[in-house]
Amino acid sequence: MTSTLPPDWDPQAPDVLADPRAAYDALRERCPVAMGPSGQATVTRHADVLRVLLDPATFSSAVSAHPAVPNGYNAPRHTAYRRALDPFFAPERIRHFSPVCRRLAVRTVQEALSLGSIEAGNEFALPFAVRVQSAFLGWPALIQDELIDWLHRSHAATRSGDRALTAQVAQEFEAFVERVRDARLGAPPAQDISTELMHTQVDGRRLDLRELASVLRNWTVGEVGTIAASVGILLHWLATEPDWQQRLRAEPALLPAAIDEVLRRDGPLPANRRITTRAVELGGRSLPAGTRLSLSWIAANRDPRALAEPDRLRLDRDPALNLLYGAGIHVCPGAPLARLELRLLMEELLIRTQSIALAAGHAPTRAAPPDAGYASLRIRLR
């Protein structure tokens, strides 16, 4: 739907791209539901975002003509997919995978220490995220470079706004998934998670190729990109907070809460989309049916109405207020795996270093939306 209302802001304005957090903080106070030039409304306040998340009947996730399993569906279809897919992230599976994940964390940290100075994204965060996700899915190490190359092209296509290019890259991933599926024909489901996924049934039938590609794209592009951004954010925080480094080395049990709190105030995922199914008032604004919404996780998680002193890192906050992994029926099913990855990597990094610092002479560069975290960040390890 195209709005006839004049825009309240421009998401691509230079000041927004230069410092997204500050721009979203200002927008939240000035215009909590802000119309952009494309007619999309950006929702910035915590209460409004939570209302959207908890009312999927009014605020639908069916925002794209392309299949997005299960995120792009509503109940009851969404319910059937989640029932089939959520067990892949059950606590016993995460516990079983934990030793593998730790070995990959150790390997990544040791490689970084051998270099001394690393580019946080391409030399540390991205290789770790791809290794872990590949191991979780049961994919051989030989295809990891292919996956990283595809991820770079996918992000470039998304940033370009070129729909034809985006569709081409998506088709390439579908062909990749088809090769993975064909290699597992006849294999028992217990061989690995990818094989089990290919035997998984929804409503009495196996997932077809497009559904498999959609699920695996979500588990790779979504998971790897968000984990890599999270690692960069955490590295920057540790590098600029030596006192916290020492405290966490002495009290590693604080790491889970600290990680969630750091990522709350500096979100690794900028936004998520919805569309209104009926006319509704939100944040003091009347929105007709068919209005496209962008839910700003970054702004909502920094809203002082819900989280006092939002810029301060506090470990005593109510974790239920943190929208880092969403809320409602679409809460992130992969949150247990993501938390495991980040905790183990930070544990091993802190155990095996005496100091983590910004590299001399290097100024970190923030990533511009739709990316998050850091586009450039060089870290020195000792």
Short mmCIF file of C-alpha atoms in Angstrom, two decimals:
data_model
loop_
_atom_site.label_atom_id
_atom_site.label_comp_id
_atom_site.label_asym_id
_atom_site.label_seq_id
_atom_site.Cartn_x
_atom_site.Cartn_y
_atom_site.Cartn_z
CA MET A 1 0.00 0.00 0.00
CA THR A 2 1.22 3.52 -0.82
CA SER A 3 0.43 6.14 1.79
CA THR A 4 -0.80 9.61 0.85
CA LEU A 5 0.68 11.02 4.05
CA PRO A 6 3.83 13.16 3.77
CA PRO A 7 6.94 11.36 5.07
CA ASP A 8 8.10 12.05 8.61
CA TRP A 9 11.66 10.94 7.98
CA ASP A 10 14.01 9.32 5.47
CA PRO A 11 15.61 6.00 6.58
CA GLN A 12 18.38 6.58 4.02
CA ALA A 13 19.26 10.10 5.19
CA PRO A 14 23.00 10.64 5.84
CA ASP A 15 22.51 11.22 9.58
CA VAL A 16 20.57 7.96 9.91
CA LEU A 17 23.20 5.96 8.06
CA ALA A 18 26.02 7.59 10.02
CA ASP A 19 24.59 6.80 13.47
CA PRO A 20 21.44 4.62 13.34
CA ARG A 21 21.09 4.32 17.12
CA ALA A 22 21.07 8.07 17.69
CA ALA A 23 18.73 8.61 14.75
CA TYR A 24 16.25 6.00 16.00
CA ASP A 25 16.44 7.37 19.55
CA ALA A 26 15.54 10.84 18.26
CA LEU A 27 12.77 9.50 16.02
CA ARG A 28 11.22 7.55 18.90
CA GLU A 29 10.82 10.74 20.92
CA ARG A 30 9.68 12.91 18.01
CA CYS A 31 7.41 10.58 16.06
CA PRO A 32 6.86 7.11 17.52
CA VAL A 33 5.13 5.79 14.35
CA ALA A 34 6.93 7.52 11.51
CA MET A 35 6.01 7.36 7.83
CA GLY A 36 8.90 7.01 5.39
CA PRO A 37 9.01 8.04 1.72
CA SER A 38 7.87 4.57 0.58
CA GLY A 39 4.76 4.68 2.77
CA GLN A 40 6.16 2.25 5.32
CA ALA A 41 5.60 3.14 8.97
CA THR A 42 8.51 2.69 11.37
CA VAL A 43 7.39 1.70 14.88
CA THR A 44 9.90 2.74 17.54
CA ARG A 45 8.38 2.59 21.04
CA HIS A 46 8.65 -0.55 23.13
CA ALA A 47 4.94 -0.71 24.04
CA ASP A 48 3.86 -0.31 20.42
CA VAL A 49 6.32 -2.90 19.12
CA LEU A 50 5.22 -5.35 21.81
CA ARG A 51 1.58 -4.73 20.94
CA VAL A 52 2.29 -5.60 17.31
CA LEU A 53 4.16 -8.76 18.27
CA LEU A 54 1.34 -9.98 20.51
CA ASP A 55 -1.48 -9.32 18.01
CA PRO A 56 -0.63 -11.31 14.86
CA ALA A 57 -4.27 -11.22 13.73
CA THR A 58 -4.08 -7.44 13.26
CA PHE A 59 -0.39 -7.20 12.37
CA SER A 60 0.33 -9.95 9.86
CA SER A 61 3.73 -11.45 9.04
CA ALA A 62 2.66 -12.27 5.46
CA VAL A 63 4.58 -9.35 3.98
CA SER A 64 6.20 -10.97 0.96
CA ALA A 65 5.07 -12.84 -2.15
CA HIS A 66 8.05 -15.17 -1.66
CA PRO A 67 7.81 -18.09 0.81
CA ALA A 68 9.38 -17.44 4.19
CA VAL A 69 9.07 -20.55 6.34
CA PRO A 70 7.85 -20.09 9.02
CA ASN A 71 8.35 -16.36 9.65
CA GLY A 72 6.26 -15.15 6.73
CA TYR A 73 3.14 -17.08 7.68
CA ASN A 74 0.29 -16.62 10.14
CA ALA A 75 -1.66 -19.17 12.18
CA PRO A 76 -2.64 -21.90 11.60
CA ARG A 77 -0.01 -22.43 8.88
CA HIS A 78 2.69 -20.84 11.01
CA THR A 79 1.70 -23.04 13.96
CA ALA A 80 2.12 -26.23 11.92
CA TYR A 81 5.59 -25.23 10.72
CA ARG A 82 6.76 -24.17 14.18
CA ARG A 83 5.51 -27.44 15.66
CA ALA A 84 7.67 -29.31 13.17
CA LEU A 85 10.77 -27.06 13.34
CA ASP A 86 11.06 -25.97 16.98
CA PRO A 87 12.31 -29.42 18.17
CA PHE A 88 15.53 -28.84 16.22
CA PHE A 89 16.46 -26.26 18.90
CA ALA A 90 15.26 -28.26 21.91
CA PRO A 91 17.44 -28.08 25.07
CA GLU A 92 18.80 -31.63 24.69
CA ARG A 93 19.95 -30.89 21.12
CA ILE A 94 21.71 -27.72 22.21
CA ARG A 95 23.44 -29.59 25.06
CA HIS A 96 24.55 -32.30 22.64
CA PHE A 97 25.97 -29.70 20.26
CA SER A 98 27.73 -27.68 22.96
CA PRO A 99 31.12 -29.56 22.86
CA VAL A 100 31.29 -29.15 19.08
CA CYS A 101 30.51 -25.46 19.38
CA ARG A 102 33.18 -24.99 22.04
CA ARG A 103 35.82 -26.68 19.86
CA LEU A 104 34.98 -24.27 17.04
CA ALA A 105 35.16 -21.32 19.45
CA VAL A 106 38.62 -22.45 20.64
CA ARG A 107 39.82 -22.86 17.05
CA THR A 108 38.56 -19.41 16.06
CA VAL A 109 40.17 -17.70 19.07
CA GLN A 110 43.48 -19.50 18.57
CA GLU A 111 43.58 -18.44 14.92
CA ALA A 112 42.88 -14.85 15.96
CA LEU A 113 45.63 -14.92 18.58
CA SER A 114 48.12 -16.16 16.00
CA LEU A 115 47.38 -13.01 13.97
CA GLY A 116 47.46 -10.62 16.92
CA SER A 117 45.41 -7.98 15.14
CA ILE A 118 42.18 -9.01 13.40
CA GLU A 119 39.42 -7.48 11.34
CA ALA A 120 36.53 -8.46 13.58
CA GLY A 121 34.04 -9.25 10.83
CA ASN A 122 35.74 -11.13 8.03
CA GLU A 123 38.59 -12.65 10.07
CA PHE A 124 36.74 -13.61 13.23
CA ALA A 125 32.95 -13.21 13.50
CA LEU A 126 31.89 -14.43 10.06
CA PRO A 127 34.16 -17.52 9.93
CA PHE A 128 33.00 -18.54 13.41
CA ALA A 129 29.31 -18.10 12.60
CA VAL A 130 29.59 -20.06 9.34
CA ARG A 131 31.59 -22.87 10.96
CA VAL A 132 29.12 -23.27 13.78
CA GLN A 133 26.04 -23.19 11.60
CA SER A 134 27.59 -25.63 9.12
CA ALA A 135 28.51 -28.01 11.94
CA PHE A 136 25.03 -27.72 13.44
CA LEU A 137 23.45 -28.60 10.10
CA GLY A 138 25.95 -31.36 9.33
CA TRP A 139 27.43 -29.62 6.28
CA PRO A 140 31.04 -30.48 5.33
CA ALA A 141 33.77 -27.91 5.84
CA LEU A 142 34.40 -27.88 2.09
CA ILE A 143 31.22 -25.91 1.41
CA GLN A 144 31.88 -23.21 4.00
CA ASP A 145 33.76 -20.95 1.57
CA GLU A 146 30.93 -21.36 -0.92
CA LEU A 147 28.44 -20.37 1.78
CA ILE A 148 30.46 -17.29 2.78
CA ASP A 149 30.69 -16.21 -0.86
CA TRP A 150 26.95 -16.63 -1.24
CA LEU A 151 26.29 -14.66 1.96
CA HIS A 152 28.36 -11.73 0.66
CA ARG A 153 26.44 -11.73 -2.62
CA SER A 154 23.11 -12.01 -0.81
CA HIS A 155 23.88 -9.01 1.42
CA ALA A 156 25.05 -7.00 -1.60
CA ALA A 157 21.85 -7.84 -3.47
CA THR A 158 19.71 -6.81 -0.50
CA ARG A 159 21.56 -3.50 -0.14
CA SER A 160 21.23 -2.79 -3.88
CA GLY A 161 17.45 -2.97 -3.83
CA ASP A 162 17.61 -4.74 -7.21
CA ARG A 163 14.77 -7.28 -7.11
CA ALA A 164 16.03 -9.19 -10.14
CA LEU A 165 19.46 -9.60 -8.54
CA THR A 166 17.89 -10.62 -5.24
CA ALA A 167 15.76 -13.24 -7.01
CA GLN A 168 18.81 -14.57 -8.87
CA VAL A 169 20.79 -14.97 -5.64
CA ALA A 170 17.81 -16.70 -4.01
CA GLN A 171 17.63 -19.15 -6.93
CA GLU A 172 21.33 -19.90 -6.50
CA PHE A 173 20.71 -20.81 -2.88
CA GLU A 174 17.80 -23.03 -3.85
CA ALA A 175 20.12 -24.85 -6.28
CA PHE A 176 22.65 -25.20 -3.44
CA VAL A 177 19.97 -26.72 -1.17
CA GLU A 178 18.94 -29.08 -3.96
CA ARG A 179 22.54 -30.38 -4.11
CA VAL A 180 22.55 -30.84 -0.34
CA ARG A 181 19.25 -32.72 -0.54
CA ASP A 182 20.34 -34.92 -3.44
CA ALA A 183 23.53 -35.87 -1.59
CA ARG A 184 21.38 -37.18 1.27
CA LEU A 185 18.87 -39.21 -0.73
CA GLY A 186 18.51 -42.58 0.92
CA ALA A 187 20.41 -41.54 4.05
CA PRO A 188 18.75 -42.25 7.43
CA PRO A 189 17.22 -39.20 9.18
CA ALA A 190 19.63 -39.60 12.11
CA GLN A 191 22.67 -38.87 9.90
CA ASP A 192 22.55 -35.14 10.65
CA ILE A 193 20.09 -32.28 11.15
CA SER A 194 19.93 -31.45 7.44
CA THR A 195 18.92 -35.02 6.62
CA GLU A 196 16.39 -35.05 9.44
CA LEU A 197 14.96 -31.76 8.16
CA MET A 198 14.48 -33.33 4.73
CA HIS A 199 12.41 -36.09 6.36
CA THR A 200 10.39 -33.65 8.46
CA GLN A 201 6.66 -33.60 7.73
CA VAL A 202 4.15 -30.78 7.99
CA ASP A 203 0.48 -31.68 7.65
CA GLY A 204 1.42 -35.21 6.61
CA ARG A 205 3.90 -34.37 3.84
CA ARG A 206 7.62 -33.65 3.58
CA LEU A 207 8.87 -30.14 2.96
CA ASP A 208 9.33 -29.43 -0.74
CA LEU A 209 12.47 -27.84 -2.19
CA ARG A 210 11.23 -24.24 -1.89
CA GLU A 211 10.26 -24.79 1.73
CA LEU A 212 13.59 -26.43 2.53
CA ALA A 213 15.45 -23.56 0.89
CA SER A 214 13.40 -21.03 2.84
CA VAL A 215 14.05 -22.74 6.18
CA LEU A 216 17.76 -23.17 5.51
CA ARG A 217 18.08 -19.60 4.22
CA ASN A 218 16.59 -18.43 7.51
CA TRP A 219 18.96 -20.70 9.47
CA THR A 220 22.02 -19.55 7.51
CA VAL A 221 21.54 -15.99 6.23
CA GLY A 222 19.50 -14.93 9.25
CA GLU A 223 21.52 -16.80 11.86
CA VAL A 224 25.00 -16.21 10.45
CA GLY A 225 24.43 -12.52 9.72
CA THR A 226 22.98 -11.80 13.15
CA ILE A 227 25.64 -13.80 15.00
CA ALA A 228 28.43 -12.06 13.08
CA ALA A 229 26.96 -8.64 13.86
CA SER A 230 26.54 -9.64 17.52
CA VAL A 231 30.16 -10.77 17.80
CA GLY A 232 31.36 -7.45 16.38
CA ILE A 233 29.22 -5.50 18.84
CA LEU A 234 30.50 -7.59 21.77
CA LEU A 235 34.13 -7.26 20.66
CA HIS A 236 33.82 -3.48 20.43
CA TRP A 237 32.24 -3.36 23.89
CA LEU A 238 34.96 -5.49 25.46
CA ALA A 239 37.70 -3.54 23.69
CA THR A 240 36.40 -0.25 25.07
CA GLU A 241 35.53 -1.57 28.57
CA PRO A 242 38.67 -3.10 30.15
CA ASP A 243 37.02 -3.15 33.58
CA TRP A 244 34.23 -5.35 32.24
CA GLN A 245 36.84 -7.60 30.63
CA GLN A 246 38.45 -8.22 33.99
CA ARG A 247 35.14 -8.63 35.80
CA LEU A 248 33.92 -11.26 33.32
CA ARG A 249 37.22 -13.14 33.46
CA ALA A 250 36.74 -13.34 37.21
CA GLU A 251 32.97 -14.00 37.07
CA PRO A 252 32.16 -15.89 33.84
CA ALA A 253 28.70 -16.76 35.18
CA LEU A 254 27.74 -13.14 34.42
CA LEU A 255 28.37 -13.60 30.69
CA PRO A 256 24.86 -14.67 29.56
CA ALA A 257 23.16 -11.66 31.14
CA ALA A 258 25.92 -9.29 30.04
CA ILE A 259 25.73 -10.49 26.42
CA ASP A 260 21.95 -10.05 26.24
CA GLU A 261 22.21 -6.60 27.84
CA VAL A 262 24.97 -5.38 25.50
CA LEU A 263 22.99 -6.57 22.47
CA ARG A 264 19.82 -4.97 23.83
CA ARG A 265 21.31 -1.51 23.77
CA ASP A 266 23.16 -2.01 20.45
CA GLY A 267 20.96 -4.32 18.41
CA PRO A 268 22.44 -6.78 15.88
CA LEU A 269 19.16 -6.88 13.92
CA PRO A 270 17.73 -3.47 12.94
CA ALA A 271 14.10 -4.26 12.16
CA ASN A 272 11.39 -6.72 11.20
CA ARG A 273 8.33 -6.30 9.00
CA ARG A 274 4.56 -6.59 9.44
CA ILE A 275 1.44 -5.45 7.56
CA THR A 276 -1.91 -4.35 9.02
CA THR A 277 -4.92 -6.50 8.25
CA ARG A 278 -7.44 -3.82 9.28
CA ALA A 279 -7.62 -0.15 10.09
CA VAL A 280 -5.96 0.39 13.45
CA GLU A 281 -4.59 3.14 15.69
CA LEU A 282 -0.99 2.67 16.78
CA GLY A 283 1.18 5.10 18.67
CA GLY A 284 -1.43 7.84 18.29
CA ARG A 285 -1.58 7.39 14.53
CA SER A 286 -4.45 6.01 12.42
CA LEU A 287 -3.23 3.39 9.98
CA PRO A 288 -5.42 1.93 7.22
CA ALA A 289 -5.50 -1.77 6.38
CA GLY A 290 -2.53 -2.77 4.25
CA THR A 291 -0.05 -0.41 5.92
CA ARG A 292 3.45 -1.86 5.93
CA LEU A 293 5.31 -1.61 9.24
CA SER A 294 8.96 -1.76 10.16
CA LEU A 295 9.43 -2.74 13.81
CA SER A 296 12.62 -1.10 15.05
CA TRP A 297 14.19 -3.48 17.55
CA ILE A 298 17.00 -0.99 18.12
CA ALA A 299 14.67 1.85 19.08
CA ALA A 300 12.28 -0.29 21.13
CA ASN A 301 15.06 -1.85 23.18
CA ARG A 302 16.42 1.59 24.00
CA ASP A 303 13.05 3.10 25.02
CA PRO A 304 13.38 4.69 28.49
CA ARG A 305 9.63 4.23 29.05
CA ALA A 306 10.19 0.48 29.32
CA LEU A 307 13.88 0.26 30.26
CA ALA A 308 15.21 2.82 32.70
CA GLU A 309 18.65 4.24 31.87
CA PRO A 310 18.71 2.45 28.49
CA ASP A 311 22.34 3.35 27.74
CA ARG A 312 23.55 1.88 31.01
CA LEU A 313 24.57 -1.77 31.13
CA ARG A 314 22.56 -3.29 33.96
CA LEU A 315 22.48 -6.99 34.76
CA ASP A 316 19.44 -6.68 37.03
CA ARG A 317 16.92 -5.89 34.26
CA ASP A 318 13.84 -8.03 33.71
CA PRO A 319 14.90 -10.23 30.76
CA ALA A 320 11.28 -10.37 29.57
CA LEU A 321 11.55 -6.69 28.55
CA ASN A 322 14.43 -7.40 26.17
CA LEU A 323 13.11 -7.83 22.61
CA LEU A 324 16.46 -9.07 21.30
CA TYR A 325 14.87 -12.35 20.18
CA GLY A 326 11.37 -11.00 19.63
CA ALA A 327 8.20 -12.02 21.46
CA GLY A 328 4.90 -13.71 20.83
CA ILE A 329 4.32 -16.54 18.37
CA HIS A 330 7.24 -15.42 16.20
CA VAL A 331 9.84 -15.38 18.98
CA CYS A 332 13.14 -16.62 17.55
CA PRO A 333 13.30 -20.44 17.78
CA GLY A 334 17.08 -20.37 17.32
CA ALA A 335 17.69 -18.20 20.40
CA PRO A 336 19.12 -21.13 22.46
CA LEU A 337 21.69 -21.87 19.75
CA ALA A 338 22.58 -18.20 19.32
CA ARG A 339 23.06 -17.73 23.06
CA LEU A 340 25.25 -20.85 23.21
CA GLU A 341 27.47 -19.65 20.34
CA LEU A 342 27.97 -16.18 21.77
CA ARG A 343 28.59 -17.37 25.34
CA LEU A 344 31.17 -19.99 24.37
CA LEU A 345 33.02 -17.68 21.99
CA MET A 346 33.22 -14.89 24.58
CA GLU A 347 34.24 -17.39 27.29
CA GLU A 348 37.11 -18.75 25.22
CA LEU A 349 38.17 -15.28 24.13
CA LEU A 350 38.34 -14.02 27.71
CA ILE A 351 40.06 -17.19 29.00
CA ARG A 352 42.77 -17.07 26.32
CA THR A 353 43.57 -13.35 26.33
CA GLN A 354 45.02 -10.85 28.75
CA SER A 355 43.66 -7.86 26.89
CA ILE A 356 41.27 -7.01 24.05
CA ALA A 357 41.69 -3.53 22.60
CA LEU A 358 40.95 -1.44 19.54
CA ALA A 359 43.85 -1.51 17.10
CA ALA A 360 45.92 1.68 17.21
CA GLY A 361 45.23 4.12 14.42
CA HIS A 362 41.97 2.45 13.41
CA ALA A 363 38.58 4.13 13.81
CA PRO A 364 35.66 1.68 13.88
CA THR A 365 32.95 2.26 11.26
CA ARG A 366 29.31 1.50 11.99
CA ALA A 367 27.33 -0.61 9.53
CA ALA A 368 24.54 1.21 7.71
CA PRO A 369 20.97 -0.15 7.62
CA PRO A 370 19.80 -2.75 6.67
CA ASP A 371 22.99 -4.10 8.28
CA ALA A 372 23.89 -3.63 11.93
CA GLY A 373 26.96 -3.67 14.13
CA TYR A 374 30.25 -2.65 12.52
CA ALA A 375 31.28 -2.45 8.87
CA SER A 376 34.90 -2.09 9.93
CA LEU A 377 36.38 -2.97 13.30
CA ARG A 378 40.01 -3.90 13.92
CA ILE A 379 40.83 -5.52 17.26
CA ARG A 380 44.19 -6.22 18.91
CA LEU A 381 44.45 -9.33 21.09
CA ARG A 382 47.17 -10.13 23.61
#
